[in-house]
Amino acid sequence: MNSDVQIAGDPLAIPHLLPPVPAHPATVAGFAGLARSLAADRAAWAPLVRYDATTRWYHRLRTGPGYEVWLLSWVPGQGSGRHDHGASSGVLTVLEGELTERTEDGPRPLTAGAQRVFAPGYVHEVVNDALTPAVSLHIYFPGLTNMPMHPGQITDSGATTAPPGILAP
């Protein structure tokens, strides 16, 4: 008795019948998966990490059609300041250590392996409140062209404080 494969042939042997393999992620879930796979490849990113006591260190790890991947290090006390990412969406993945994300909803501790996904215009501040350095991976799509800073800081209660000399709205 003949099997279907013997009669019709192996469909996997006919490349034009297979769905195309995407050259890059096309969904938020795809970008989050890319971040997880890059995070798992420690040998590819760990030798690149540097720590700078005067400023956050960053390195563009990869670019692709419509996206870019950044590796950042944070020594204790370093933070991003309150900002958004312009027209870019993103995925933040903590690779080592612990970071704190502050938004108007309050602080959120992010330990190694934690991911945050955000849309354009999402305002937050990321800080290393821990006593040890941290490393994070950031994917922006489209690539980051603008990172507007927002005056003030977000407190642990989620309230925004105005910087000295500026009246809060």
mmCIF file of N, CA and C in Angstrom, residues 31-152:
data_model
loop_
_atom_site.group_PDB
_atom_site.id
_atom_site.type_symbol
_atom_site.label_atom_id
_atom_site.label_comp_id
_atom_site.label_asym_id
_atom_site.label_seq_id
_atom_site.Cartn_x
_atom_site.Cartn_y
_atom_site.Cartn_z
ATOM 1 N N PHE A 31 9.537 40.217 18.488
ATOM 2 C CA PHE A 31 10.651 40.978 19.045
ATOM 3 C C PHE A 31 10.973 40.523 20.471
ATOM 4 N N ALA A 32 9.957 40.202 21.254
ATOM 5 C CA ALA A 32 10.200 39.684 22.605
ATOM 6 C C ALA A 32 10.930 38.346 22.520
ATOM 7 N N GLY A 33 10.564 37.514 21.556
ATOM 8 C CA GLY A 33 11.260 36.245 21.348
ATOM 9 C C GLY A 33 12.707 36.449 20.912
ATOM 10 N N LEU A 34 12.928 37.440 20.036
ATOM 11 C CA LEU A 34 14.292 37.765 19.625
ATOM 12 C C LEU A 34 15.122 38.180 20.838
ATOM 13 N N ALA A 35 14.538 39.004 21.700
ATOM 14 C CA ALA A 35 15.249 39.446 22.908
ATOM 15 C C ALA A 35 15.594 38.246 23.791
ATOM 16 N N ARG A 36 14.661 37.312 23.960
ATOM 17 C CA ARG A 36 14.934 36.129 24.775
ATOM 18 C C ARG A 36 16.046 35.275 24.164
ATOM 19 N N SER A 37 16.040 35.133 22.839
ATOM 20 C CA SER A 37 17.083 34.313 22.217
ATOM 21 C C SER A 37 18.450 34.991 22.308
ATOM 22 N N LEU A 38 18.500 36.317 22.163
ATOM 23 C CA LEU A 38 19.766 37.033 22.326
ATOM 24 C C LEU A 38 20.249 36.960 23.774
ATOM 25 N N ALA A 39 19.320 37.067 24.717
ATOM 26 C CA ALA A 39 19.672 36.982 26.136
ATOM 27 C C ALA A 39 20.263 35.611 26.463
ATOM 28 N N ALA A 40 19.743 34.567 25.848
ATOM 29 C CA ALA A 40 20.208 33.209 26.120
ATOM 30 C C ALA A 40 21.607 32.962 25.565
ATOM 31 N N ASP A 41 22.030 33.771 24.590
ATOM 32 C CA ASP A 41 23.350 33.601 23.976
ATOM 33 C C ASP A 41 24.373 34.470 24.703
ATOM 34 N N ARG A 42 24.608 34.146 25.952
ATOM 35 C CA ARG A 42 25.500 34.928 26.813
ATOM 36 C C ARG A 42 26.894 35.100 26.215
ATOM 37 N N ALA A 43 27.388 34.088 25.521
ATOM 38 C CA ALA A 43 28.722 34.161 24.933
ATOM 39 C C ALA A 43 28.824 35.276 23.888
ATOM 40 N N ALA A 44 27.703 35.661 23.299
ATOM 41 C CA ALA A 44 27.717 36.705 22.272
ATOM 42 C C ALA A 44 27.731 38.110 22.866
ATOM 43 N N TRP A 45 27.121 38.298 24.044
ATOM 44 C CA TRP A 45 27.035 39.664 24.580
ATOM 45 C C TRP A 45 27.916 39.913 25.802
ATOM 46 N N ALA A 46 28.145 38.929 26.645
ATOM 47 C CA ALA A 46 28.871 39.162 27.898
ATOM 48 C C ALA A 46 30.283 39.730 27.689
ATOM 49 N N PRO A 47 31.056 39.252 26.697
ATOM 50 C CA PRO A 47 32.404 39.821 26.531
ATOM 51 C C PRO A 47 32.398 41.291 26.102
ATOM 52 N N LEU A 48 31.282 41.785 25.615
ATOM 53 C CA LEU A 48 31.202 43.171 25.142
ATOM 54 C C LEU A 48 30.913 44.170 26.260
ATOM 55 N N VAL A 49 30.370 43.698 27.375
ATOM 56 C CA VAL A 49 29.891 44.587 28.435
ATOM 57 C C VAL A 49 31.050 45.327 29.093
ATOM 58 N N ARG A 50 30.856 46.616 29.270
ATOM 59 C CA ARG A 50 31.796 47.480 29.995
ATOM 60 C C ARG A 50 30.994 48.242 31.046
ATOM 61 N N TYR A 51 31.652 48.648 32.115
ATOM 62 C CA TYR A 51 30.996 49.429 33.155
ATOM 63 C C TYR A 51 31.703 50.777 33.244
ATOM 64 N N ASP A 52 30.909 51.833 33.329
ATOM 65 C CA ASP A 52 31.447 53.186 33.392
ATOM 66 C C ASP A 52 30.789 53.885 34.576
ATOM 67 N N ALA A 53 31.598 54.306 35.519
ATOM 68 C CA ALA A 53 31.059 54.935 36.735
ATOM 69 C C ALA A 53 30.504 56.328 36.477
ATOM 70 N N THR A 54 30.844 56.942 35.341
ATOM 71 C CA THR A 54 30.398 58.317 35.088
ATOM 72 C C THR A 54 29.140 58.404 34.239
ATOM 73 N N THR A 55 28.851 57.383 33.451
ATOM 74 C CA THR A 55 27.661 57.418 32.594
ATOM 75 C C THR A 55 27.252 55.989 32.246
ATOM 76 N N ARG A 56 26.007 55.840 31.863
ATOM 77 C CA ARG A 56 25.579 54.518 31.417
ATOM 78 C C ARG A 56 26.346 54.151 30.152
ATOM 79 N N TRP A 57 26.822 52.918 30.098
ATOM 80 C CA TRP A 57 27.519 52.429 28.925
ATOM 81 C C TRP A 57 26.498 51.772 28.010
ATOM 82 N N TYR A 58 26.660 51.931 26.692
ATOM 83 C CA TYR A 58 25.767 51.274 25.745
ATOM 84 C C TYR A 58 26.527 50.900 24.485
ATOM 85 N N HIS A 59 26.029 49.869 23.822
ATOM 86 C CA HIS A 59 26.660 49.345 22.614
ATOM 87 C C HIS A 59 25.554 48.812 21.701
ATOM 88 N N ARG A 60 25.564 49.258 20.435
ATOM 89 C CA ARG A 60 24.578 48.712 19.495
ATOM 90 C C ARG A 60 25.035 47.313 19.118
ATOM 91 N N LEU A 61 24.224 46.337 19.462
ATOM 92 C CA LEU A 61 24.572 44.937 19.285
ATOM 93 C C LEU A 61 24.214 44.433 17.895
ATOM 94 N N ARG A 62 23.103 44.946 17.360
ATOM 95 C CA ARG A 62 22.618 44.446 16.069
ATOM 96 C C ARG A 62 21.632 45.443 15.481
ATOM 97 N N THR A 63 21.588 45.469 14.159
ATOM 98 C CA THR A 63 20.519 46.192 13.467
ATOM 99 C C THR A 63 19.891 45.230 12.474
ATOM 100 N N GLY A 64 18.654 45.480 12.187
ATOM 101 C CA GLY A 64 17.944 44.684 11.198
ATOM 102 C C GLY A 64 16.982 45.590 10.468
ATOM 103 N N PRO A 65 16.245 45.049 9.529
ATOM 104 C CA PRO A 65 15.306 45.892 8.798
ATOM 105 C C PRO A 65 14.237 46.452 9.740
ATOM 106 N N GLY A 66 14.357 47.738 10.056
ATOM 107 C CA GLY A 66 13.345 48.389 10.879
ATOM 108 C C GLY A 66 13.533 48.245 12.375
ATOM 109 N N TYR A 67 14.652 47.703 12.841
ATOM 110 C CA TYR A 67 14.857 47.596 14.289
ATOM 111 C C TYR A 67 16.348 47.676 14.618
ATOM 112 N N GLU A 68 16.619 47.925 15.908
ATOM 113 C CA GLU A 68 17.992 47.882 16.398
ATOM 114 C C GLU A 68 17.997 47.320 17.808
ATOM 115 N N VAL A 69 19.137 46.712 18.167
ATOM 116 C CA VAL A 69 19.301 46.061 19.464
ATOM 117 C C VAL A 69 20.465 46.724 20.185
ATOM 118 N N TRP A 70 20.224 47.146 21.427
ATOM 119 C CA TRP A 70 21.242 47.814 22.238
ATOM 120 C C TRP A 70 21.511 47.018 23.504
ATOM 121 N N LEU A 71 22.776 47.015 23.913
ATOM 122 C CA LEU A 71 23.217 46.414 25.157
ATOM 123 C C LEU A 71 23.623 47.563 26.074
ATOM 124 N N LEU A 72 23.101 47.605 27.309
ATOM 125 C CA LEU A 72 23.413 48.679 28.249
ATOM 126 C C LEU A 72 23.895 48.102 29.565
ATOM 127 N N SER A 73 24.801 48.832 30.219
ATOM 128 C CA SER A 73 25.196 48.455 31.580
ATOM 129 C C SER A 73 24.844 49.603 32.517
ATOM 130 N N TRP A 74 24.585 49.238 33.762
ATOM 131 C CA TRP A 74 24.156 50.187 34.787
ATOM 132 C C TRP A 74 24.912 49.879 36.068
ATOM 133 N N VAL A 75 25.726 50.803 36.548
ATOM 134 C CA VAL A 75 26.337 50.612 37.864
ATOM 135 C C VAL A 75 25.334 51.135 38.895
ATOM 136 N N PRO A 76 25.476 50.749 40.165
ATOM 137 C CA PRO A 76 24.532 51.213 41.177
ATOM 138 C C PRO A 76 24.380 52.734 41.155
ATOM 139 N N GLY A 77 23.134 53.173 41.198
ATOM 140 C CA GLY A 77 22.821 54.596 41.222
ATOM 141 C C GLY A 77 22.575 55.211 39.858
ATOM 142 N N GLN A 78 22.965 54.541 38.776
ATOM 143 C CA GLN A 78 22.730 55.117 37.447
ATOM 144 C C GLN A 78 21.282 54.949 37.028
ATOM 145 N N GLY A 79 20.789 55.924 36.267
ATOM 146 C CA GLY A 79 19.423 55.883 35.777
ATOM 147 C C GLY A 79 19.311 56.568 34.440
ATOM 148 N N SER A 80 18.182 56.367 33.809
ATOM 149 C CA SER A 80 17.944 56.902 32.471
ATOM 150 C C SER A 80 17.376 58.310 32.475
ATOM 151 N N GLY A 81 16.812 58.737 33.601
ATOM 152 C CA GLY A 81 15.997 59.944 33.584
ATOM 153 C C GLY A 81 14.638 59.595 33.004
ATOM 154 N N ARG A 82 13.679 60.442 33.259
ATOM 155 C CA ARG A 82 12.309 60.215 32.800
ATOM 156 C C ARG A 82 12.243 60.526 31.308
ATOM 157 N N HIS A 83 11.795 59.553 30.494
ATOM 158 C CA HIS A 83 11.831 59.711 29.045
ATOM 159 C C HIS A 83 10.788 58.832 28.363
ATOM 160 N N ASP A 84 10.612 59.069 27.072
ATOM 161 C CA ASP A 84 9.877 58.134 26.226
ATOM 162 C C ASP A 84 10.775 57.815 25.032
ATOM 163 N N HIS A 85 10.266 57.061 24.080
ATOM 164 C CA HIS A 85 11.089 56.617 22.955
ATOM 165 C C HIS A 85 10.567 57.127 21.624
ATOM 166 N N GLY A 86 9.927 58.298 21.649
ATOM 167 C CA GLY A 86 9.436 58.879 20.404
ATOM 168 C C GLY A 86 8.476 57.932 19.705
ATOM 169 N N ALA A 87 8.705 57.713 18.421
ATOM 170 C CA ALA A 87 7.818 56.875 17.608
ATOM 171 C C ALA A 87 8.154 55.390 17.699
ATOM 172 N N SER A 88 9.134 55.026 18.517
ATOM 173 C CA SER A 88 9.559 53.625 18.599
ATOM 174 C C SER A 88 8.824 52.863 19.694
ATOM 175 N N SER A 89 8.525 51.612 19.402
ATOM 176 C CA SER A 89 8.092 50.655 20.413
ATOM 177 C C SER A 89 9.337 49.933 20.885
ATOM 178 N N GLY A 90 9.244 49.179 21.968
ATOM 179 C CA GLY A 90 10.441 48.511 22.433
ATOM 180 C C GLY A 90 10.194 47.343 23.348
ATOM 181 N N VAL A 91 11.274 46.603 23.540
ATOM 182 C CA VAL A 91 11.323 45.492 24.489
ATOM 183 C C VAL A 91 12.580 45.687 25.318
ATOM 184 N N LEU A 92 12.428 45.751 26.632
ATOM 185 C CA LEU A 92 13.543 45.851 27.568
ATOM 186 C C LEU A 92 13.656 44.499 28.267
ATOM 187 N N THR A 93 14.842 43.911 28.266
ATOM 188 C CA THR A 93 15.075 42.627 28.925
ATOM 189 C C THR A 93 16.273 42.772 29.859
ATOM 190 N N VAL A 94 16.103 42.413 31.118
ATOM 191 C CA VAL A 94 17.211 42.464 32.075
ATOM 192 C C VAL A 94 18.011 41.181 31.924
ATOM 193 N N LEU A 95 19.322 41.345 31.664
ATOM 194 C CA LEU A 95 20.193 40.191 31.472
ATOM 195 C C LEU A 95 20.891 39.773 32.757
ATOM 196 N N GLU A 96 21.332 40.757 33.535
ATOM 197 C CA GLU A 96 22.019 40.500 34.804
ATOM 198 C C GLU A 96 21.619 41.569 35.799
ATOM 199 N N GLY A 97 21.609 41.217 37.072
ATOM 200 C CA GLY A 97 21.331 42.195 38.113
ATOM 201 C C GLY A 97 19.866 42.528 38.219
ATOM 202 N N GLU A 98 19.607 43.707 38.766
ATOM 203 C CA GLU A 98 18.229 44.148 38.985
ATOM 204 C C GLU A 98 18.120 45.636 38.663
ATOM 205 N N LEU A 99 17.057 45.979 37.952
ATOM 206 C CA LEU A 99 16.734 47.373 37.657
ATOM 207 C C LEU A 99 15.359 47.677 38.219
ATOM 208 N N THR A 100 15.056 48.949 38.350
ATOM 209 C CA THR A 100 13.727 49.377 38.758
ATOM 210 C C THR A 100 13.174 50.276 37.661
ATOM 211 N N GLU A 101 11.970 49.954 37.209
ATOM 212 C CA GLU A 101 11.278 50.823 36.251
ATOM 213 C C GLU A 101 10.266 51.630 37.036
ATOM 214 N N ARG A 102 10.315 52.941 36.876
ATOM 215 C CA ARG A 102 9.356 53.822 37.546
ATOM 216 C C ARG A 102 8.447 54.443 36.506
ATOM 217 N N THR A 103 7.153 54.299 36.739
ATOM 218 C CA THR A 103 6.134 54.921 35.896
ATOM 219 C C THR A 103 5.137 55.607 36.812
ATOM 220 N N GLU A 104 4.148 56.211 36.225
ATOM 221 C CA GLU A 104 3.113 56.848 37.042
ATOM 222 C C GLU A 104 2.301 55.824 37.832
ATOM 223 N N ASP A 105 2.428 54.549 37.489
ATOM 224 C CA ASP A 105 1.748 53.484 38.243
ATOM 225 C C ASP A 105 2.572 52.995 39.427
ATOM 226 N N GLY A 106 3.784 53.571 39.597
ATOM 227 C CA GLY A 106 4.641 53.176 40.708
ATOM 228 C C GLY A 106 5.847 52.402 40.222
ATOM 229 N N PRO A 107 6.712 51.984 41.163
ATOM 230 C CA PRO A 107 7.936 51.272 40.782
ATOM 231 C C PRO A 107 7.674 49.801 40.479
ATOM 232 N N ARG A 108 8.491 49.255 39.599
ATOM 233 C CA ARG A 108 8.389 47.838 39.249
ATOM 234 C C ARG A 108 9.808 47.271 39.244
ATOM 235 N N PRO A 109 10.127 46.359 40.183
ATOM 236 C CA PRO A 109 11.458 45.742 40.164
ATOM 237 C C PRO A 109 11.570 44.792 38.973
ATOM 238 N N LEU A 110 12.715 44.833 38.304
ATOM 239 C CA LEU A 110 12.960 43.970 37.152
ATOM 240 C C LEU A 110 14.229 43.176 37.420
ATOM 241 N N THR A 111 14.089 41.880 37.635
ATOM 242 C CA THR A 111 15.239 41.019 37.893
ATOM 243 C C THR A 111 15.670 40.343 36.589
ATOM 244 N N ALA A 112 16.799 39.655 36.626
ATOM 245 C CA ALA A 112 17.317 38.990 35.434
ATOM 246 C C ALA A 112 16.240 38.104 34.806
ATOM 247 N N GLY A 113 16.050 38.272 33.512
ATOM 248 C CA GLY A 113 15.027 37.524 32.778
ATOM 249 C C GLY A 113 13.730 38.284 32.587
ATOM 250 N N ALA A 114 13.518 39.342 33.374
ATOM 251 C CA ALA A 114 12.275 40.119 33.252
ATOM 252 C C ALA A 114 12.268 40.887 31.935
ATOM 253 N N GLN A 115 11.073 41.010 31.358
ATOM 254 C CA GLN A 115 10.905 41.783 30.129
ATOM 255 C C GLN A 115 9.795 42.802 30.309
ATOM 256 N N ARG A 116 9.964 43.946 29.672
ATOM 257 C CA ARG A 116 8.932 44.977 29.596
ATOM 258 C C ARG A 116 8.767 45.343 28.132
ATOM 259 N N VAL A 117 7.550 45.406 27.680
ATOM 260 C CA VAL A 117 7.233 45.799 26.310
ATOM 261 C C VAL A 117 6.529 47.134 26.386
ATOM 262 N N PHE A 118 6.879 48.075 25.504
ATOM 263 C CA PHE A 118 6.247 49.392 25.563
ATOM 264 C C PHE A 118 5.978 49.924 24.168
ATOM 265 N N ALA A 119 4.973 50.783 24.106
ATOM 266 C CA ALA A 119 4.523 51.401 22.854
ATOM 267 C C ALA A 119 5.104 52.811 22.733
ATOM 268 N N PRO A 120 5.009 53.397 21.553
ATOM 269 C CA PRO A 120 5.472 54.782 21.395
ATOM 270 C C PRO A 120 4.791 55.698 22.415
ATOM 271 N N GLY A 121 5.563 56.633 22.954
ATOM 272 C CA GLY A 121 5.020 57.599 23.902
ATOM 273 C C GLY A 121 4.977 57.130 25.342
ATOM 274 N N TYR A 122 5.359 55.892 25.621
ATOM 275 C CA TYR A 122 5.350 55.352 26.982
ATOM 276 C C TYR A 122 6.444 56.047 27.793
ATOM 277 N N VAL A 123 6.060 56.711 28.880
ATOM 278 C CA VAL A 123 7.007 57.460 29.709
ATOM 279 C C VAL A 123 7.412 56.625 30.911
ATOM 280 N N HIS A 124 8.719 56.490 31.088
ATOM 281 C CA HIS A 124 9.224 55.760 32.247
ATOM 282 C C HIS A 124 10.636 56.231 32.574
ATOM 283 N N GLU A 125 11.117 55.744 33.697
ATOM 284 C CA GLU A 125 12.484 55.979 34.127
ATOM 285 C C GLU A 125 13.021 54.626 34.587
ATOM 286 N N VAL A 126 14.229 54.294 34.182
ATOM 287 C CA VAL A 126 14.838 53.037 34.589
ATOM 288 C C VAL A 126 16.076 53.381 35.410
ATOM 289 N N VAL A 127 16.207 52.751 36.582
ATOM 290 C CA VAL A 127 17.333 53.037 37.475
ATOM 291 C C VAL A 127 17.877 51.738 38.068
ATOM 292 N N ASN A 128 19.143 51.796 38.432
ATOM 293 C CA ASN A 128 19.741 50.686 39.174
ATOM 294 C C ASN A 128 19.772 51.113 40.637
ATOM 295 N N ASP A 129 18.786 50.669 41.399
ATOM 296 C CA ASP A 129 18.698 50.955 42.828
ATOM 297 C C ASP A 129 19.425 49.901 43.654
ATOM 298 N N ALA A 130 19.963 48.885 42.995
ATOM 299 C CA ALA A 130 20.606 47.782 43.704
ATOM 300 C C ALA A 130 22.055 48.143 44.061
ATOM 301 N N LEU A 131 22.709 47.252 44.749
ATOM 302 C CA LEU A 131 24.099 47.462 45.153
ATOM 303 C C LEU A 131 25.090 46.801 44.203
ATOM 304 N N THR A 132 24.575 46.151 43.161
ATOM 305 C CA THR A 132 25.437 45.479 42.189
ATOM 306 C C THR A 132 25.106 45.987 40.781
ATOM 307 N N PRO A 133 26.048 45.889 39.846
ATOM 308 C CA PRO A 133 25.788 46.334 38.473
ATOM 309 C C PRO A 133 24.687 45.496 37.813
ATOM 310 N N ALA A 134 24.131 46.057 36.751
ATOM 311 C CA ALA A 134 23.096 45.371 35.975
ATOM 312 C C ALA A 134 23.402 45.536 34.489
ATOM 313 N N VAL A 135 22.867 44.622 33.692
ATOM 314 C CA VAL A 135 23.013 44.673 32.234
ATOM 315 C C VAL A 135 21.627 44.438 31.646
ATOM 316 N N SER A 136 21.305 45.210 30.610
ATOM 317 C CA SER A 136 20.003 45.050 29.969
ATOM 318 C C SER A 136 20.140 45.084 28.453
ATOM 319 N N LEU A 137 19.165 44.506 27.787
ATOM 320 C CA LEU A 137 19.091 44.456 26.332
ATOM 321 C C LEU A 137 17.839 45.213 25.926
ATOM 322 N N HIS A 138 17.942 46.081 24.912
ATOM 323 C CA HIS A 138 16.814 46.904 24.468
ATOM 324 C C HIS A 138 16.659 46.743 22.968
ATOM 325 N N ILE A 139 15.455 46.419 22.531
ATOM 326 C CA ILE A 139 15.153 46.350 21.103
ATOM 327 C C ILE A 139 14.144 47.454 20.811
ATOM 328 N N TYR A 140 14.440 48.263 19.807
ATOM 329 C CA TYR A 140 13.544 49.353 19.394
ATOM 330 C C TYR A 140 13.111 49.123 17.954
ATOM 331 N N PHE A 141 11.808 49.286 17.721
ATOM 332 C CA PHE A 141 11.287 49.161 16.362
ATOM 333 C C PHE A 141 10.194 50.196 16.154
ATOM 334 N N PRO A 142 10.315 51.051 15.169
ATOM 335 C CA PRO A 142 11.512 51.203 14.338
ATOM 336 C C PRO A 142 12.690 51.639 15.193
ATOM 337 N N GLY A 143 13.875 51.656 14.582
ATOM 338 C CA GLY A 143 15.081 52.047 15.307
ATOM 339 C C GLY A 143 14.893 53.373 16.026
ATOM 340 N N LEU A 144 15.554 53.521 17.148
ATOM 341 C CA LEU A 144 15.409 54.702 18.006
ATOM 342 C C LEU A 144 16.033 55.926 17.336
ATOM 343 N N THR A 145 15.211 56.928 17.056
ATOM 344 C CA THR A 145 15.714 58.173 16.465
ATOM 345 C C THR A 145 15.498 59.358 17.393
ATOM 346 N N ASN A 146 14.696 59.166 18.432
ATOM 347 C CA ASN A 146 14.354 60.261 19.328
ATOM 348 C C ASN A 146 14.057 59.685 20.701
ATOM 349 N N MET A 147 14.581 60.317 21.741
ATOM 350 C CA MET A 147 14.298 59.888 23.109
ATOM 351 C C MET A 147 14.025 61.137 23.941
ATOM 352 N N PRO A 148 12.820 61.691 23.814
ATOM 353 C CA PRO A 148 12.507 62.924 24.550
ATOM 354 C C PRO A 148 12.570 62.720 26.057
ATOM 355 N N MET A 149 13.255 63.634 26.714
ATOM 356 C CA MET A 149 13.328 63.622 28.164
ATOM 357 C C MET A 149 12.144 64.401 28.719
ATOM 358 N N HIS A 150 11.648 63.976 29.871
ATOM 359 C CA HIS A 150 10.519 64.622 30.527
ATOM 360 C C HIS A 150 11.004 65.171 31.858
ATOM 361 N N PRO A 151 10.721 66.439 32.135
ATOM 362 C CA PRO A 151 11.203 67.015 33.397
ATOM 363 C C PRO A 151 10.609 66.302 34.608
ATOM 364 N N GLY A 152 11.358 66.327 35.684
ATOM 365 C CA GLY A 152 10.882 65.745 36.943
ATOM 366 C C GLY A 152 11.311 64.304 37.074
#
